[in-house]
Amino acid sequence: MPKKKPPPKKVATSWTAKTLVEVSQFFGVDRTTVTDWRNKGMPGIAGKFPLDEIAQWLRREIYPARNATKPAAESNREELEQEKLRIGNAREMLKLQREAGELVDRGVAMAMWETGFNIVRSRLELLPEDLSTGVPAEHRVDLVEVAKKKIALAMRELAAIAEETDL
C-alpha cells in the first residue's frame, strides 16, 4: 500500500493585513473585488487577513485556469507583472512598518549602540578616580590601577561580544 504524503506544513508569516483595504492594496485590486472574494470564501477574519493564505486561495479558487488558455510568453509576462506588483506592495508595507516604528534601520541602531557604548566607556574610565576619593594616598594608586585593569578587561570583553554579534 503506497504511503500517504503528509499535508504541507504551514509556514508562519507576519504578512497579515488588518483591513480589506490593506488586502486590496496588497493585491492591487479594487476594494469591491476584495469584498466579492470575501463573499466567495476568502480566508481571514476581521482584523486578521493572512495574505499568503489569500494568495493560495486565489490561485486555487478564483484563478485556477487563468494561465492555461494563454500562450506561455503572455502568461510569464503577466506573472512577472504580478510579481512586480507584489514586490512593490511588500516594499510599501515595509516602509509603513518602519514609519510606524515596527522596524528599525540597522545603521541607526548601530549608531545608537555605539553612542551608548562610548558613554558607558567614558563613565567607566572615570570610575577609578571617583572611587578613590576618601581612600588613603598610599592605597589610592593601587586601587586606581586595579580598577583600571578590571575596567579595561570588561571593555575588551564587550568589544569582543560586539564583534561576535556583528554590532
PDB file of N, CA, C and O in Angstrom, residues 105-157:
ATOM      1  N   ASP A 105      16.050  50.714  11.437  1.00  0.00           N
ATOM      2  CA  ASP A 105      17.119  50.804  10.465  1.00  0.00           C
ATOM      3  C   ASP A 105      18.417  50.342  11.134  1.00  0.00           C
ATOM      4  O   ASP A 105      18.781  50.830  12.197  1.00  0.00           O
ATOM      5  N   ARG A 106      19.108  49.408  10.507  1.00  0.00           N
ATOM      6  CA  ARG A 106      20.321  48.838  11.090  1.00  0.00           C
ATOM      7  C   ARG A 106      21.374  49.910  11.371  1.00  0.00           C
ATOM      8  O   ARG A 106      22.006  49.916  12.412  1.00  0.00           O
ATOM      9  N   GLY A 107      21.570  50.836  10.440  1.00  0.00           N
ATOM     10  CA  GLY A 107      22.566  51.892  10.627  1.00  0.00           C
ATOM     11  C   GLY A 107      22.253  52.768  11.828  1.00  0.00           C
ATOM     12  O   GLY A 107      23.138  53.121  12.608  1.00  0.00           O
ATOM     13  N   VAL A 108      20.983  53.101  11.987  1.00  0.00           N
ATOM     14  CA  VAL A 108      20.562  53.921  13.132  1.00  0.00           C
ATOM     15  C   VAL A 108      20.771  53.152  14.432  1.00  0.00           C
ATOM     16  O   VAL A 108      21.288  53.697  15.410  1.00  0.00           O
ATOM     17  N   ALA A 109      20.396  51.878  14.435  1.00  0.00           N
ATOM     18  CA  ALA A 109      20.571  51.060  15.641  1.00  0.00           C
ATOM     19  C   ALA A 109      22.050  50.948  16.002  1.00  0.00           C
ATOM     20  O   ALA A 109      22.420  51.038  17.176  1.00  0.00           O
ATOM     21  N   MET A 110      22.897  50.745  14.992  1.00  0.00           N
ATOM     22  CA  MET A 110      24.343  50.630  15.255  1.00  0.00           C
ATOM     23  C   MET A 110      24.889  51.936  15.827  1.00  0.00           C
ATOM     24  O   MET A 110      25.687  51.922  16.762  1.00  0.00           O
ATOM     25  N   ALA A 111      24.468  53.070  15.270  1.00  0.00           N
ATOM     26  CA  ALA A 111      24.947  54.363  15.762  1.00  0.00           C
ATOM     27  C   ALA A 111      24.500  54.596  17.203  1.00  0.00           C
ATOM     28  O   ALA A 111      25.277  55.080  18.029  1.00  0.00           O
ATOM     29  N   MET A 112      23.264  54.223  17.507  1.00  0.00           N
ATOM     30  CA  MET A 112      22.766  54.382  18.878  1.00  0.00           C
ATOM     31  C   MET A 112      23.535  53.480  19.839  1.00  0.00           C
ATOM     32  O   MET A 112      23.892  53.892  20.943  1.00  0.00           O
ATOM     33  N   TRP A 113      23.806  52.244  19.429  1.00  0.00           N
ATOM     34  CA  TRP A 113      24.540  51.317  20.277  1.00  0.00           C
ATOM     35  C   TRP A 113      25.946  51.850  20.522  1.00  0.00           C
ATOM     36  O   TRP A 113      26.439  51.838  21.650  1.00  0.00           O
ATOM     37  N   GLU A 114      26.594  52.337  19.466  1.00  0.00           N
ATOM     38  CA  GLU A 114      27.957  52.849  19.602  1.00  0.00           C
ATOM     39  C   GLU A 114      27.997  54.074  20.519  1.00  0.00           C
ATOM     40  O   GLU A 114      28.894  54.206  21.359  1.00  0.00           O
ATOM     41  N   THR A 115      27.019  54.948  20.399  1.00  0.00           N
ATOM     42  CA  THR A 115      26.952  56.127  21.267  1.00  0.00           C
ATOM     43  C   THR A 115      26.798  55.696  22.725  1.00  0.00           C
ATOM     44  O   THR A 115      27.508  56.201  23.606  1.00  0.00           O
ATOM     45  N   GLY A 116      25.882  54.766  22.968  1.00  0.00           N
ATOM     46  CA  GLY A 116      25.696  54.263  24.335  1.00  0.00           C
ATOM     47  C   GLY A 116      26.958  53.604  24.865  1.00  0.00           C
ATOM     48  O   GLY A 116      27.336  53.803  26.033  1.00  0.00           O
ATOM     49  N   PHE A 117      27.611  52.816  24.028  1.00  0.00           N
ATOM     50  CA  PHE A 117      28.844  52.142  24.415  1.00  0.00           C
ATOM     51  C   PHE A 117      29.909  53.174  24.798  1.00  0.00           C
ATOM     52  O   PHE A 117      30.597  53.028  25.817  1.00  0.00           O
ATOM     53  N   ASN A 118      30.051  54.236  24.012  1.00  0.00           N
ATOM     54  CA  ASN A 118      31.056  55.262  24.295  1.00  0.00           C
ATOM     55  C   ASN A 118      30.742  56.020  25.589  1.00  0.00           C
ATOM     56  O   ASN A 118      31.650  56.369  26.336  1.00  0.00           O
ATOM     57  N   ILE A 119      29.469  56.258  25.855  1.00  0.00           N
ATOM     58  CA  ILE A 119      29.088  56.928  27.113  1.00  0.00           C
ATOM     59  C   ILE A 119      29.460  56.048  28.299  1.00  0.00           C
ATOM     60  O   ILE A 119      30.054  56.519  29.279  1.00  0.00           O
ATOM     61  N   VAL A 120      29.129  54.762  28.218  1.00  0.00           N
ATOM     62  CA  VAL A 120      29.460  53.841  29.317  1.00  0.00           C
ATOM     63  C   VAL A 120      30.970  53.755  29.490  1.00  0.00           C
ATOM     64  O   VAL A 120      31.482  53.772  30.612  1.00  0.00           O
ATOM     65  N   ARG A 121      31.709  53.675  28.363  1.00  0.00           N
ATOM     66  CA  ARG A 121      33.168  53.580  28.455  1.00  0.00           C
ATOM     67  C   ARG A 121      33.747  54.805  29.152  1.00  0.00           C
ATOM     68  O   ARG A 121      34.595  54.680  30.052  1.00  0.00           O
ATOM     69  N   SER A 122      33.295  56.005  28.777  1.00  0.00           N
ATOM     70  CA  SER A 122      33.856  57.213  29.398  1.00  0.00           C
ATOM     71  C   SER A 122      33.515  57.267  30.891  1.00  0.00           C
ATOM     72  O   SER A 122      34.347  57.679  31.705  1.00  0.00           O
ATOM     73  N   ARG A 123      32.326  56.835  31.255  1.00  0.00           N
ATOM     74  CA  ARG A 123      31.958  56.821  32.679  1.00  0.00           C
ATOM     75  C   ARG A 123      32.781  55.789  33.450  1.00  0.00           C
ATOM     76  O   ARG A 123      33.198  56.029  34.584  1.00  0.00           O
ATOM     77  N   LEU A 124      33.015  54.643  32.830  1.00  0.00           N
ATOM     78  CA  LEU A 124      33.832  53.613  33.491  1.00  0.00           C
ATOM     79  C   LEU A 124      35.277  54.073  33.654  1.00  0.00           C
ATOM     80  O   LEU A 124      35.918  53.768  34.661  1.00  0.00           O
ATOM     81  N   GLU A 125      35.781  54.794  32.658  1.00  0.00           N
ATOM     82  CA  GLU A 125      37.170  55.268  32.752  1.00  0.00           C
ATOM     83  C   GLU A 125      37.348  56.286  33.889  1.00  0.00           C
ATOM     84  O   GLU A 125      38.417  56.387  34.468  1.00  0.00           O
ATOM     85  N   LEU A 126      36.308  57.015  34.216  1.00  0.00           N
ATOM     86  CA  LEU A 126      36.368  57.980  35.312  1.00  0.00           C
ATOM     87  C   LEU A 126      36.117  57.341  36.674  1.00  0.00           C
ATOM     88  O   LEU A 126      36.422  57.924  37.715  1.00  0.00           O
ATOM     89  N   LEU A 127      35.567  56.151  36.665  1.00  0.00           N
ATOM     90  CA  LEU A 127      35.159  55.487  37.898  1.00  0.00           C
ATOM     91  C   LEU A 127      36.305  55.269  38.891  1.00  0.00           C
ATOM     92  O   LEU A 127      36.124  55.542  40.090  1.00  0.00           O
ATOM     93  N   PRO A 128      37.487  54.803  38.478  1.00  0.00           N
ATOM     94  CA  PRO A 128      38.556  54.583  39.478  1.00  0.00           C
ATOM     95  C   PRO A 128      38.905  55.854  40.256  1.00  0.00           C
ATOM     96  O   PRO A 128      39.100  55.804  41.473  1.00  0.00           O
ATOM     97  N   GLU A 129      38.961  56.977  39.570  1.00  0.00           N
ATOM     98  CA  GLU A 129      39.287  58.231  40.259  1.00  0.00           C
ATOM     99  C   GLU A 129      38.173  58.609  41.231  1.00  0.00           C
ATOM    100  O   GLU A 129      38.435  59.049  42.347  1.00  0.00           O
ATOM    101  N   ASP A 130      36.915  58.412  40.786  1.00  0.00           N
ATOM    102  CA  ASP A 130      35.787  58.736  41.661  1.00  0.00           C
ATOM    103  C   ASP A 130      35.766  57.847  42.901  1.00  0.00           C
ATOM    104  O   ASP A 130      35.472  58.304  44.005  1.00  0.00           O
ATOM    105  N   LEU A 131      36.069  56.560  42.709  1.00  0.00           N
ATOM    106  CA  LEU A 131      36.046  55.623  43.832  1.00  0.00           C
ATOM    107  C   LEU A 131      37.193  55.850  44.810  1.00  0.00           C
ATOM    108  O   LEU A 131      37.089  55.504  45.989  1.00  0.00           O
ATOM    109  N   SER A 132      38.290  56.407  44.304  1.00  0.00           N
ATOM    110  CA  SER A 132      39.478  56.527  45.159  1.00  0.00           C
ATOM    111  C   SER A 132      39.422  57.716  46.111  1.00  0.00           C
ATOM    112  O   SER A 132      40.262  57.816  47.011  1.00  0.00           O
ATOM    113  N   THR A 133      38.458  58.583  45.932  1.00  0.00           N
ATOM    114  CA  THR A 133      38.365  59.701  46.879  1.00  0.00           C
ATOM    115  C   THR A 133      38.014  59.137  48.255  1.00  0.00           C
ATOM    116  O   THR A 133      37.153  58.282  48.391  1.00  0.00           O
ATOM    117  N   GLY A 134      38.713  59.602  49.231  1.00  0.00           N
ATOM    118  CA  GLY A 134      38.489  59.130  50.589  1.00  0.00           C
ATOM    119  C   GLY A 134      39.370  57.944  50.950  1.00  0.00           C
ATOM    120  O   GLY A 134      39.384  57.502  52.100  1.00  0.00           O
ATOM    121  N   VAL A 135      40.081  57.398  49.967  1.00  0.00           N
ATOM    122  CA  VAL A 135      40.992  56.285  50.234  1.00  0.00           C
ATOM    123  C   VAL A 135      42.355  56.899  50.562  1.00  0.00           C
ATOM    124  O   VAL A 135      42.796  57.833  49.897  1.00  0.00           O
ATOM    125  N   PRO A 136      43.027  56.385  51.578  1.00  0.00           N
ATOM    126  CA  PRO A 136      44.344  56.932  51.929  1.00  0.00           C
ATOM    127  C   PRO A 136      45.280  56.925  50.713  1.00  0.00           C
ATOM    128  O   PRO A 136      45.235  56.035  49.870  1.00  0.00           O
ATOM    129  N   ALA A 137      46.123  57.932  50.615  1.00  0.00           N
ATOM    130  CA  ALA A 137      47.003  58.131  49.459  1.00  0.00           C
ATOM    131  C   ALA A 137      47.863  56.906  49.166  1.00  0.00           C
ATOM    132  O   ALA A 137      48.091  56.571  48.002  1.00  0.00           O
ATOM    133  N   GLU A 138      48.328  56.213  50.216  1.00  0.00           N
ATOM    134  CA  GLU A 138      49.215  55.063  49.980  1.00  0.00           C
ATOM    135  C   GLU A 138      48.493  53.902  49.312  1.00  0.00           C
ATOM    136  O   GLU A 138      49.115  53.059  48.667  1.00  0.00           O
ATOM    137  N   HIS A 139      47.162  53.831  49.403  1.00  0.00           N
ATOM    138  CA  HIS A 139      46.388  52.756  48.773  1.00  0.00           C
ATOM    139  C   HIS A 139      45.679  53.211  47.492  1.00  0.00           C
ATOM    140  O   HIS A 139      45.228  52.383  46.703  1.00  0.00           O
ATOM    141  N   ARG A 140      45.601  54.516  47.317  1.00  0.00           N
ATOM    142  CA  ARG A 140      44.857  55.070  46.184  1.00  0.00           C
ATOM    143  C   ARG A 140      45.445  54.626  44.852  1.00  0.00           C
ATOM    144  O   ARG A 140      44.719  54.210  43.948  1.00  0.00           O
ATOM    145  N   VAL A 141      46.761  54.683  44.701  1.00  0.00           N
ATOM    146  CA  VAL A 141      47.393  54.327  43.429  1.00  0.00           C
ATOM    147  C   VAL A 141      47.097  52.869  43.092  1.00  0.00           C
ATOM    148  O   VAL A 141      46.755  52.545  41.954  1.00  0.00           O
ATOM    149  N   ASP A 142      47.218  51.994  44.075  1.00  0.00           N
ATOM    150  CA  ASP A 142      46.948  50.573  43.838  1.00  0.00           C
ATOM    151  C   ASP A 142      45.482  50.350  43.444  1.00  0.00           C
ATOM    152  O   ASP A 142      45.189  49.598  42.511  1.00  0.00           O
ATOM    153  N   LEU A 143      44.577  51.005  44.161  1.00  0.00           N
ATOM    154  CA  LEU A 143      43.145  50.859  43.870  1.00  0.00           C
ATOM    155  C   LEU A 143      42.836  51.338  42.459  1.00  0.00           C
ATOM    156  O   LEU A 143      42.128  50.664  41.708  1.00  0.00           O
ATOM    157  N   VAL A 144      43.371  52.473  42.088  1.00  0.00           N
ATOM    158  CA  VAL A 144      43.115  53.034  40.760  1.00  0.00           C
ATOM    159  C   VAL A 144      43.649  52.100  39.686  1.00  0.00           C
ATOM    160  O   VAL A 144      42.972  51.823  38.685  1.00  0.00           O
ATOM    161  N   GLU A 145      44.850  51.578  39.872  1.00  0.00           N
ATOM    162  CA  GLU A 145      45.446  50.686  38.873  1.00  0.00           C
ATOM    163  C   GLU A 145      44.651  49.386  38.732  1.00  0.00           C
ATOM    164  O   GLU A 145      44.383  48.924  37.612  1.00  0.00           O
ATOM    165  N   VAL A 146      44.255  48.784  39.831  1.00  0.00           N
ATOM    166  CA  VAL A 146      43.463  47.549  39.789  1.00  0.00           C
ATOM    167  C   VAL A 146      42.125  47.813  39.114  1.00  0.00           C
ATOM    168  O   VAL A 146      41.674  47.055  38.248  1.00  0.00           O
ATOM    169  N   ALA A 147      41.472  48.910  39.476  1.00  0.00           N
ATOM    170  CA  ALA A 147      40.172  49.241  38.881  1.00  0.00           C
ATOM    171  C   ALA A 147      40.312  49.494  37.388  1.00  0.00           C
ATOM    172  O   ALA A 147      39.487  49.032  36.586  1.00  0.00           O
ATOM    173  N   LYS A 148      41.364  50.208  36.968  1.00  0.00           N
ATOM    174  CA  LYS A 148      41.577  50.472  35.540  1.00  0.00           C
ATOM    175  C   LYS A 148      41.785  49.178  34.763  1.00  0.00           C
ATOM    176  O   LYS A 148      41.262  49.023  33.655  1.00  0.00           O
ATOM    177  N   LYS A 149      42.551  48.242  35.338  1.00  0.00           N
ATOM    178  CA  LYS A 149      42.790  46.959  34.658  1.00  0.00           C
ATOM    179  C   LYS A 149      41.491  46.167  34.507  1.00  0.00           C
ATOM    180  O   LYS A 149      41.210  45.595  33.459  1.00  0.00           O
ATOM    181  N   LYS A 150      40.686  46.143  35.568  1.00  0.00           N
ATOM    182  CA  LYS A 150      39.414  45.403  35.508  1.00  0.00           C
ATOM    183  C   LYS A 150      38.452  46.048  34.512  1.00  0.00           C
ATOM    184  O   LYS A 150      37.746  45.363  33.772  1.00  0.00           O
ATOM    185  N   ILE A 151      38.431  47.368  34.487  1.00  0.00           N
ATOM    186  CA  ILE A 151      37.564  48.071  33.534  1.00  0.00           C
ATOM    187  C   ILE A 151      38.039  47.825  32.105  1.00  0.00           C
ATOM    188  O   ILE A 151      37.229  47.588  31.203  1.00  0.00           O
ATOM    189  N   ALA A 152      39.351  47.859  31.888  1.00  0.00           N
ATOM    190  CA  ALA A 152      39.896  47.596  30.549  1.00  0.00           C
ATOM    191  C   ALA A 152      39.540  46.176  30.103  1.00  0.00           C
ATOM    192  O   ALA A 152      39.183  45.956  28.931  1.00  0.00           O
ATOM    193  N   LEU A 153      39.604  45.219  31.008  1.00  0.00           N
ATOM    194  CA  LEU A 153      39.228  43.840  30.690  1.00  0.00           C
ATOM    195  C   LEU A 153      37.742  43.760  30.305  1.00  0.00           C
ATOM    196  O   LEU A 153      37.375  43.139  29.305  1.00  0.00           O
ATOM    197  N   ALA A 154      36.914  44.415  31.081  1.00  0.00           N
ATOM    198  CA  ALA A 154      35.477  44.418  30.788  1.00  0.00           C
ATOM    199  C   ALA A 154      35.209  45.072  29.435  1.00  0.00           C
ATOM    200  O   ALA A 154      34.373  44.589  28.653  1.00  0.00           O
ATOM    201  N   MET A 155      35.919  46.140  29.114  1.00  0.00           N
ATOM    202  CA  MET A 155      35.733  46.814  27.825  1.00  0.00           C
ATOM    203  C   MET A 155      36.178  45.913  26.669  1.00  0.00           C
ATOM    204  O   MET A 155      35.520  45.869  25.628  1.00  0.00           O
ATOM    205  N   ARG A 156      37.275  45.178  26.840  1.00  0.00           N
ATOM    206  CA  ARG A 156      37.717  44.234  25.795  1.00  0.00           C
ATOM    207  C   ARG A 156      36.683  43.136  25.592  1.00  0.00           C
ATOM    208  O   ARG A 156      36.400  42.728  24.461  1.00  0.00           O
ATOM    209  N   GLU A 157      36.108  42.653  26.700  1.00  0.00           N
ATOM    210  CA  GLU A 157      35.070  41.622  26.586  1.00  0.00           C
ATOM    211  C   GLU A 157      33.842  42.153  25.859  1.00  0.00           C
ATOM    212  O   GLU A 157      33.263  41.467  25.011  1.00  0.00           O
TER     213      GLU A 157
END
